[in-house]
Short mmCIF file of C-alpha atoms in Angstrom, two decimals:
data_model
loop_
_atom_site.label_atom_id
_atom_site.label_comp_id
_atom_site.label_asym_id
_atom_site.label_seq_id
_atom_site.Cartn_x
_atom_site.Cartn_y
_atom_site.Cartn_z
CA MET A 1 1.54 12.42 4.71
CA PRO A 2 1.66 9.39 2.63
CA ILE A 3 4.12 6.70 3.15
CA ASP A 4 5.13 3.28 1.46
CA LEU A 5 6.28 0.98 4.37
CA ASN A 6 7.34 -1.24 2.13
CA VAL A 7 9.74 -0.56 -1.13
CA LYS A 8 12.47 -3.33 -1.86
CA ILE A 9 14.95 -0.95 -3.68
CA PRO A 10 17.35 -3.57 -5.22
CA GLY A 11 19.98 -1.26 -4.31
CA LEU A 12 20.99 2.41 -3.40
CA GLU A 13 21.98 3.35 -6.92
CA LYS A 14 18.77 2.71 -7.86
CA LEU A 15 17.21 4.97 -5.04
CA ASP A 16 16.85 8.13 -7.91
CA ASP A 17 14.51 6.36 -9.83
CA PHE A 18 12.25 5.64 -7.13
CA GLU A 19 12.69 9.33 -5.56
CA ASP A 20 11.17 10.40 -9.04
CA MET A 21 8.04 7.89 -8.87
CA ALA A 22 7.28 8.90 -5.17
CA GLY A 23 7.50 12.43 -6.36
CA LYS A 24 5.26 12.34 -8.89
CA LEU A 25 2.69 9.89 -7.22
CA GLY A 26 2.76 12.44 -4.14
CA ILE A 27 4.65 9.80 -1.77
CA THR A 28 6.75 11.77 1.10
CA GLY A 29 8.30 8.73 2.67
CA ILE A 30 9.33 5.27 2.19
CA ALA A 31 10.66 2.40 3.98
CA PRO A 32 13.20 0.40 1.99
CA SER A 33 14.59 -2.62 3.26
CA THR A 34 17.91 -1.63 1.63
CA LYS A 35 20.41 -0.83 4.99
CA LEU A 36 20.71 3.16 5.70
CA ASP A 37 23.16 4.58 7.61
CA LYS A 38 20.92 6.27 10.06
CA PRO A 39 16.88 5.35 11.15
CA VAL A 40 16.21 8.32 9.25
CA VAL A 41 17.61 9.80 6.43
CA VAL A 42 16.26 12.97 4.08
CA SER A 43 17.35 12.51 0.44
CA LYS A 44 18.45 15.12 -1.65
CA LYS A 45 15.02 15.42 -3.30
CA GLY A 46 13.20 15.65 -0.09
CA LEU A 47 11.84 12.17 -0.14
CA VAL A 48 12.41 10.74 3.69
CA LEU A 49 13.94 6.99 4.08
CA TYR A 50 13.08 5.20 6.99
CA ALA A 51 15.36 1.98 8.07
CA ARG A 52 13.27 -0.97 7.70
CA ALA A 53 13.74 -4.62 9.15
CA ASP A 54 12.49 -7.97 8.37
CA LEU A 55 13.09 -10.37 11.03
CA LYS A 56 14.10 -13.84 9.58
CA SER A 57 14.59 -16.03 12.30
CA LYS A 58 12.01 -19.17 11.99
CA ARG A 59 12.15 -19.71 16.12
CA ILE A 60 11.33 -17.57 18.74
CA GLY A 61 14.48 -17.56 20.44
CA SER A 62 16.33 -16.42 17.53
CA LEU A 63 13.65 -13.69 16.81
CA ARG A 64 13.99 -12.34 20.21
CA LYS A 65 18.30 -11.96 19.77
CA GLU A 66 17.40 -10.70 16.18
CA LEU A 67 14.70 -8.52 17.31
CA GLY A 68 17.05 -6.93 20.50
CA LEU A 69 19.78 -6.35 17.91
CA LEU A 70 17.68 -4.44 14.85
CA ARG A 71 15.38 -2.23 17.19
CA ARG A 72 17.50 0.61 17.98
CA HIS A 73 18.38 1.09 14.15
CA ALA A 74 15.28 0.83 12.60
CA VAL A 75 12.10 2.73 12.61
CA ILE A 76 9.95 -0.23 10.98
CA VAL A 77 10.50 -3.45 12.30
CA ALA A 78 8.23 -6.17 10.37
CA PHE A 79 7.54 -9.92 10.88
CA PRO A 80 6.18 -12.03 7.91
CA LEU A 81 2.73 -14.03 9.20
CA ALA A 82 3.99 -17.53 9.23
CA GLY A 83 3.03 -20.31 12.04
CA VAL A 84 0.75 -19.63 14.58
CA GLU A 85 3.37 -19.75 17.58
CA THR A 86 5.89 -17.30 16.16
CA SER A 87 3.19 -14.83 14.81
CA ASN A 88 1.42 -15.11 18.18
CA TRP A 89 4.95 -13.83 19.83
CA ALA A 90 5.35 -11.32 17.25
CA ALA A 91 1.89 -10.03 17.21
CA GLY A 92 2.25 -9.59 21.16
CA ASP A 93 5.68 -8.24 21.21
CA ARG A 94 5.32 -4.44 21.05
CA ARG A 95 8.42 -3.67 19.74
CA VAL A 96 7.16 -5.67 16.29
CA ASP A 97 5.52 -2.89 14.45
CA LEU A 98 3.90 -5.08 11.46
CA LEU A 99 2.56 -8.56 10.50
CA THR A 100 3.46 -8.74 7.04
CA LEU A 101 1.67 -10.60 4.52
CA GLY A 102 3.17 -10.82 0.84
CA GLU A 103 4.52 -12.87 -2.09
CA ASN A 104 6.19 -14.95 0.01
CA ASN A 105 3.74 -16.12 2.47
CA ILE A 106 0.58 -15.79 0.64
CA GLY A 107 -0.76 -19.44 1.97
CA ASN A 108 -0.63 -17.76 5.29
CA THR A 109 -3.70 -15.97 7.14
CA LEU A 110 -4.06 -14.05 10.03
CA LYS A 111 -5.72 -15.98 12.88
CA ASP A 112 -8.57 -14.43 15.31
CA SER A 113 -5.90 -14.73 18.11
CA THR A 114 -3.23 -13.21 16.75
CA ALA A 115 -5.49 -10.43 15.43
CA HIS A 116 -6.52 -9.85 18.90
CA MET A 117 -3.25 -9.89 20.54
CA ALA A 118 -1.86 -7.63 17.73
CA GLU A 119 -4.46 -5.07 18.55
CA HIS A 120 -3.66 -5.00 22.16
CA SER A 121 0.12 -4.16 21.36
CA GLY A 122 -0.55 -1.97 18.92
CA THR A 123 1.38 -3.86 15.85
CA ALA A 124 -0.24 -3.75 12.50
CA LEU A 125 -1.34 -5.65 9.80
CA GLU A 126 0.89 -5.23 6.48
CA ILE A 127 -0.52 -6.07 3.17
CA GLN A 128 1.80 -5.79 0.46
CA PHE A 129 0.04 -5.42 -2.85
CA ALA A 130 2.96 -6.23 -5.60
CA VAL A 131 1.87 -9.50 -5.54
CA ILE A 132 -1.44 -8.94 -7.08
CA LEU A 133 -0.33 -6.47 -9.65
CA ARG A 134 2.05 -9.26 -10.85
CA SER A 135 -0.05 -12.28 -10.62
CA THR A 136 -3.10 -13.45 -12.80
CA GLY A 137 -6.17 -15.88 -13.08
CA LEU A 138 -5.71 -18.44 -10.25
CA ASN A 139 -2.99 -17.22 -8.76
CA ARG A 140 -4.18 -13.99 -8.30
CA SER A 141 -7.54 -14.96 -6.98
CA ARG A 142 -5.64 -17.10 -4.17
CA ALA A 143 -3.79 -14.09 -3.19
CA LEU A 144 -6.65 -12.10 -3.06
CA LYS A 145 -8.58 -14.83 -0.65
CA SER A 146 -5.75 -14.59 1.66
CA PHE A 147 -5.62 -10.66 1.81
CA ARG A 148 -9.44 -10.52 1.82
CA GLU A 149 -9.77 -12.78 4.76
CA SER A 150 -6.80 -11.46 6.96
CA THR A 151 -8.40 -7.98 6.16
CA ARG A 152 -11.76 -9.00 7.64
CA THR A 153 -10.24 -10.74 10.58
CA ALA A 154 -7.97 -7.63 11.60
CA LEU A 155 -10.86 -5.38 10.92
CA ASP A 156 -12.96 -7.39 13.01
CA ALA A 157 -10.37 -7.41 15.59
CA GLY A 158 -10.24 -3.94 15.62
CA MET A 159 -6.16 -3.96 14.61
CA LYS A 160 -4.70 -1.55 12.45
CA ILE A 161 -3.96 -2.51 8.61
CA VAL A 162 -1.10 -0.59 6.29
CA LEU A 163 -1.18 -1.37 2.53
CA SER A 164 2.19 -0.88 1.05
CA SER A 165 3.42 -1.70 -2.41
CA GLY A 166 6.19 -4.20 -1.88
CA ALA A 167 7.46 -2.52 -5.08
CA SER A 168 10.80 -3.66 -6.49
CA HIS A 169 10.40 -1.34 -9.60
CA PRO A 170 9.38 2.50 -9.30
CA ILE A 171 6.29 1.66 -11.83
CA ASN A 172 4.92 -0.73 -9.40
CA MET A 173 4.51 2.03 -6.68
CA ARG A 174 0.77 3.31 -6.68
CA SER A 175 -0.30 6.78 -5.80
CA PRO A 176 -2.06 7.07 -1.94
CA MET A 177 -5.35 8.03 -3.75
CA ALA A 178 -4.81 4.48 -5.74
CA MET A 179 -4.11 2.11 -2.88
CA THR A 180 -7.18 3.24 -0.82
CA TYR A 181 -8.93 1.74 -4.28
CA ILE A 182 -7.03 -1.03 -3.26
CA GLY A 183 -8.27 -0.98 0.39
CA PHE A 184 -12.46 -1.05 -1.36
CA MET A 185 -11.20 -4.24 -3.13
CA LEU A 186 -9.69 -6.04 -0.33
CA GLY A 187 -13.07 -5.37 1.46
CA MET A 188 -12.62 -2.02 3.35
CA ASN A 189 -15.21 0.91 3.41
CA ARG A 190 -13.84 4.43 2.66
CA VAL A 191 -12.78 5.27 6.08
CA ASP A 192 -10.86 2.29 6.94
CA SER A 193 -9.10 2.24 3.67
CA ARG A 194 -8.49 6.21 3.94
CA GLU A 195 -6.85 5.41 7.35
CA THR A 196 -4.83 2.59 6.22
CA VAL A 197 -3.33 4.64 3.41
CA PHE A 198 -3.10 7.99 5.12
CA ASN A 199 -3.13 7.78 8.84
CA THR A 200 -1.79 4.36 10.20
CA PRO A 201 1.62 4.57 8.64
CA GLN A 202 2.13 7.99 9.70
CA TRP A 203 0.95 6.96 13.15
CA ILE A 204 3.51 3.69 13.37
CA ILE A 205 6.71 6.26 12.09
CA GLU A 206 5.73 9.07 14.59
CA ARG A 207 5.44 6.31 17.52
CA ASN A 208 8.79 4.60 16.98
CA GLU A 209 10.84 8.15 16.25
CA ARG A 210 9.39 8.84 19.89
CA LYS A 211 10.70 5.60 20.86
CA LEU A 212 14.00 5.88 19.10
CA SER A 213 14.97 9.52 20.44
CA SER A 214 16.93 9.75 23.58
CA GLU A 215 14.32 11.07 25.95
CA PHE A 216 12.55 7.71 25.69
CA VAL A 217 12.59 4.94 28.78
CA GLY A 218 10.06 2.79 28.35
CA PRO A 219 5.93 2.97 27.20
CA GLY A 220 4.64 6.02 28.92
CA VAL A 221 7.87 7.13 30.31
CA GLU A 222 9.94 9.54 29.06
CA ILE A 223 12.63 11.73 30.17
CA VAL A 224 11.27 15.54 30.45
CA LYS A 225 13.65 17.32 32.19
CA ARG A 226 17.43 16.66 33.14
CA GLY A 227 18.79 17.10 36.55
CA GLY A 228 20.26 20.82 36.41
CA GLN A 229 17.95 21.93 33.61
CA SER A 230 15.77 24.74 34.71
CA MET B 1 -35.96 2.78 -18.01
CA LYS B 2 -34.34 4.13 -15.11
CA LYS B 3 -31.63 6.79 -15.87
CA THR B 4 -28.15 5.56 -14.39
CA ARG B 5 -25.94 8.44 -12.78
CA LYS B 6 -22.56 8.68 -14.38
CA ARG B 7 -19.14 9.31 -12.61
CA TYR B 8 -15.97 10.72 -14.30
CA LEU B 9 -12.62 10.21 -13.43
CA ARG B 10 -9.57 12.42 -14.05
CA PHE B 11 -6.32 10.11 -14.36
CA ILE B 12 -2.87 9.80 -15.17
CA LEU B 13 -1.32 6.86 -16.46
CA HIS B 14 2.50 6.74 -15.94
CA LYS B 15 4.61 4.60 -18.04
CA ASN B 16 7.88 3.40 -18.70
CA GLY B 17 8.11 3.00 -22.17
CA ALA B 18 6.49 3.89 -25.34
CA GLU B 19 2.98 5.91 -25.62
CA ILE B 20 0.09 4.15 -25.01
CA THR B 21 -3.04 4.60 -27.19
CA GLU B 22 -6.46 5.09 -26.42
CA LYS B 23 -7.78 1.97 -27.53
CA GLN B 24 -4.88 -0.13 -25.90
CA LEU B 25 -5.79 1.66 -22.49
CA SER B 26 -9.40 0.97 -22.87
CA ASN B 27 -9.27 -2.76 -23.81
CA ALA B 28 -6.46 -3.26 -20.72
CA ILE B 29 -9.09 -1.31 -18.38
CA TRP B 30 -11.99 -3.60 -19.88
CA SER B 31 -9.89 -6.94 -19.45
CA SER B 32 -9.08 -5.73 -15.85
CA LEU B 33 -12.47 -5.19 -15.07
CA LEU B 34 -13.93 -8.38 -16.16
CA SER B 35 -11.20 -10.31 -14.50
CA LEU B 36 -11.57 -9.12 -11.50
CA TYR B 37 -15.31 -8.49 -10.92
CA GLY B 38 -16.73 -10.74 -13.93
CA GLU B 39 -19.46 -10.10 -16.70
CA ILE B 40 -22.05 -8.94 -15.16
CA CYS B 41 -20.32 -6.14 -13.33
CA THR B 42 -18.24 -5.34 -16.54
CA ALA B 43 -21.72 -5.15 -18.75
CA ASP B 44 -23.17 -2.89 -16.01
CA SER B 45 -20.13 -0.71 -15.39
CA LYS B 46 -21.10 1.61 -18.73
CA PHE B 47 -17.24 2.14 -18.83
CA TYR B 48 -15.99 4.69 -21.47
CA LEU B 49 -13.10 6.27 -21.78
CA ASN B 50 -13.52 10.36 -23.00
CA SER B 51 -10.74 11.25 -23.73
CA TYR B 52 -6.89 10.49 -23.37
CA ASP B 53 -3.61 12.36 -24.46
CA ALA B 54 -1.13 9.62 -25.03
CA LYS B 55 1.84 11.99 -24.95
CA LYS B 56 0.93 13.41 -21.71
CA GLY B 57 -0.63 10.01 -20.01
CA THR B 58 -3.50 12.23 -18.61
CA GLY B 59 -7.41 11.40 -19.54
CA ILE B 60 -10.99 11.04 -18.23
CA LEU B 61 -12.92 8.14 -17.97
CA GLN B 62 -16.89 7.72 -17.13
CA CYS B 63 -18.69 4.94 -15.81
CA ASN B 64 -21.83 3.98 -13.80
CA ALA B 65 -21.87 5.64 -10.42
CA ALA B 66 -22.31 2.46 -8.59
CA ALA B 67 -19.54 0.45 -10.73
CA LEU B 68 -16.88 3.67 -9.95
CA GLU B 69 -15.03 2.06 -7.27
CA LYS B 70 -14.43 -1.10 -8.97
CA VAL B 71 -13.35 0.31 -12.31
CA ILE B 72 -11.11 2.30 -10.72
CA ALA B 73 -9.49 -0.59 -8.37
CA SER B 74 -9.71 -2.58 -12.17
CA ALA B 75 -7.59 0.23 -13.55
CA VAL B 76 -5.38 0.52 -11.05
CA MET B 77 -4.49 -3.08 -11.14
CA ILE B 78 -3.17 -3.20 -14.40
CA SER B 79 0.38 -3.43 -14.14
CA SER B 80 1.38 -3.87 -18.06
CA ILE B 81 0.19 -3.10 -21.38
CA GLY B 82 1.79 -4.60 -24.20
CA ASN B 83 5.41 -4.91 -22.95
CA ILE B 84 4.95 -1.56 -21.00
CA HIS B 85 5.05 -1.47 -17.25
CA VAL B 86 2.26 1.07 -16.11
CA SER B 87 0.85 2.61 -12.97
CA PHE B 88 -2.80 3.99 -13.23
CA GLU B 89 -2.95 6.76 -10.81
CA PRO B 90 -6.54 8.24 -10.06
CA ARG B 91 -6.56 12.16 -9.57
CA LYS B 92 -10.33 13.32 -8.81
CA THR B 93 -13.86 11.87 -9.52
CA SER B 94 -16.76 14.12 -10.08
CA GLY B 95 -20.65 13.73 -11.19
CA THR B 96 -19.99 16.29 -14.23
CA ILE B 97 -16.67 16.54 -16.65
CA ARG B 98 -16.98 20.43 -15.34
CA GLY B 99 -16.45 18.93 -11.94
CA LEU B 100 -12.89 17.62 -12.52
CA GLY B 101 -11.20 21.09 -13.22
#
């Protein structure tokens, strides 16, 4: 089940176009940054929409508060890679799903220490490839440098990687098979590339749906039977 | 001279505007390959657009087996041809045209 974990739908009135394109490309779910009524919504055309929240605060204290408010309302919580201190905090917090690298933080790269912390907490590196579709020449080269270096660091540390489109227009979305070839271009092998497109997004979604269910208490602790039930 | 192995790719070109001609698509893939991987790789790729239906957006391209991943990545990276935005979707690769089904 290929899922695009970052689609920047300008407004819900444009959702139809994205649904049509996702259907053509064989994508079964998307995580739009637009606010949704519920964490998981199934559209009329059968596309599954997962609520996504991007942390915007700059300091750890305010990030903690923001995360506390958002976590129960979103299936995906992402933090854009920034300074070492905040990135390390996000990498070490199990409630953060993705460390994002996209057009707004192209100068940043993933540090070794951050990648190792993220590997322990199950946080994945998200690469939004819209920026390399839009740019050309030296700007694209800079973006590719940042993406390829971070990909190498993440793979060396055993950190999971997710490829997402970051598309603000339906035509900027790419099919799952096309995304695997973008993975090759970023330095992944066939197995890793397929993993980033087909398995890791699904794994994160399933993990978080379990966490959002009423039976979940904490990591490794779930209510399997309530008192009075046989 | 040792014969190089070929690979064929069946693809769909999604677009949000007027039809794109075979020549335009071929040039766009050549340019993208040249920009991403350089002149030597472009020369060695032996890329050729076998067939292309401009109305449906479907087609078959061929290239050197060693350059297949680079050719497809270059095609996937094309975001627009002229003023028309496009999304290149690779469907199936094979060593023979018949194998593409």
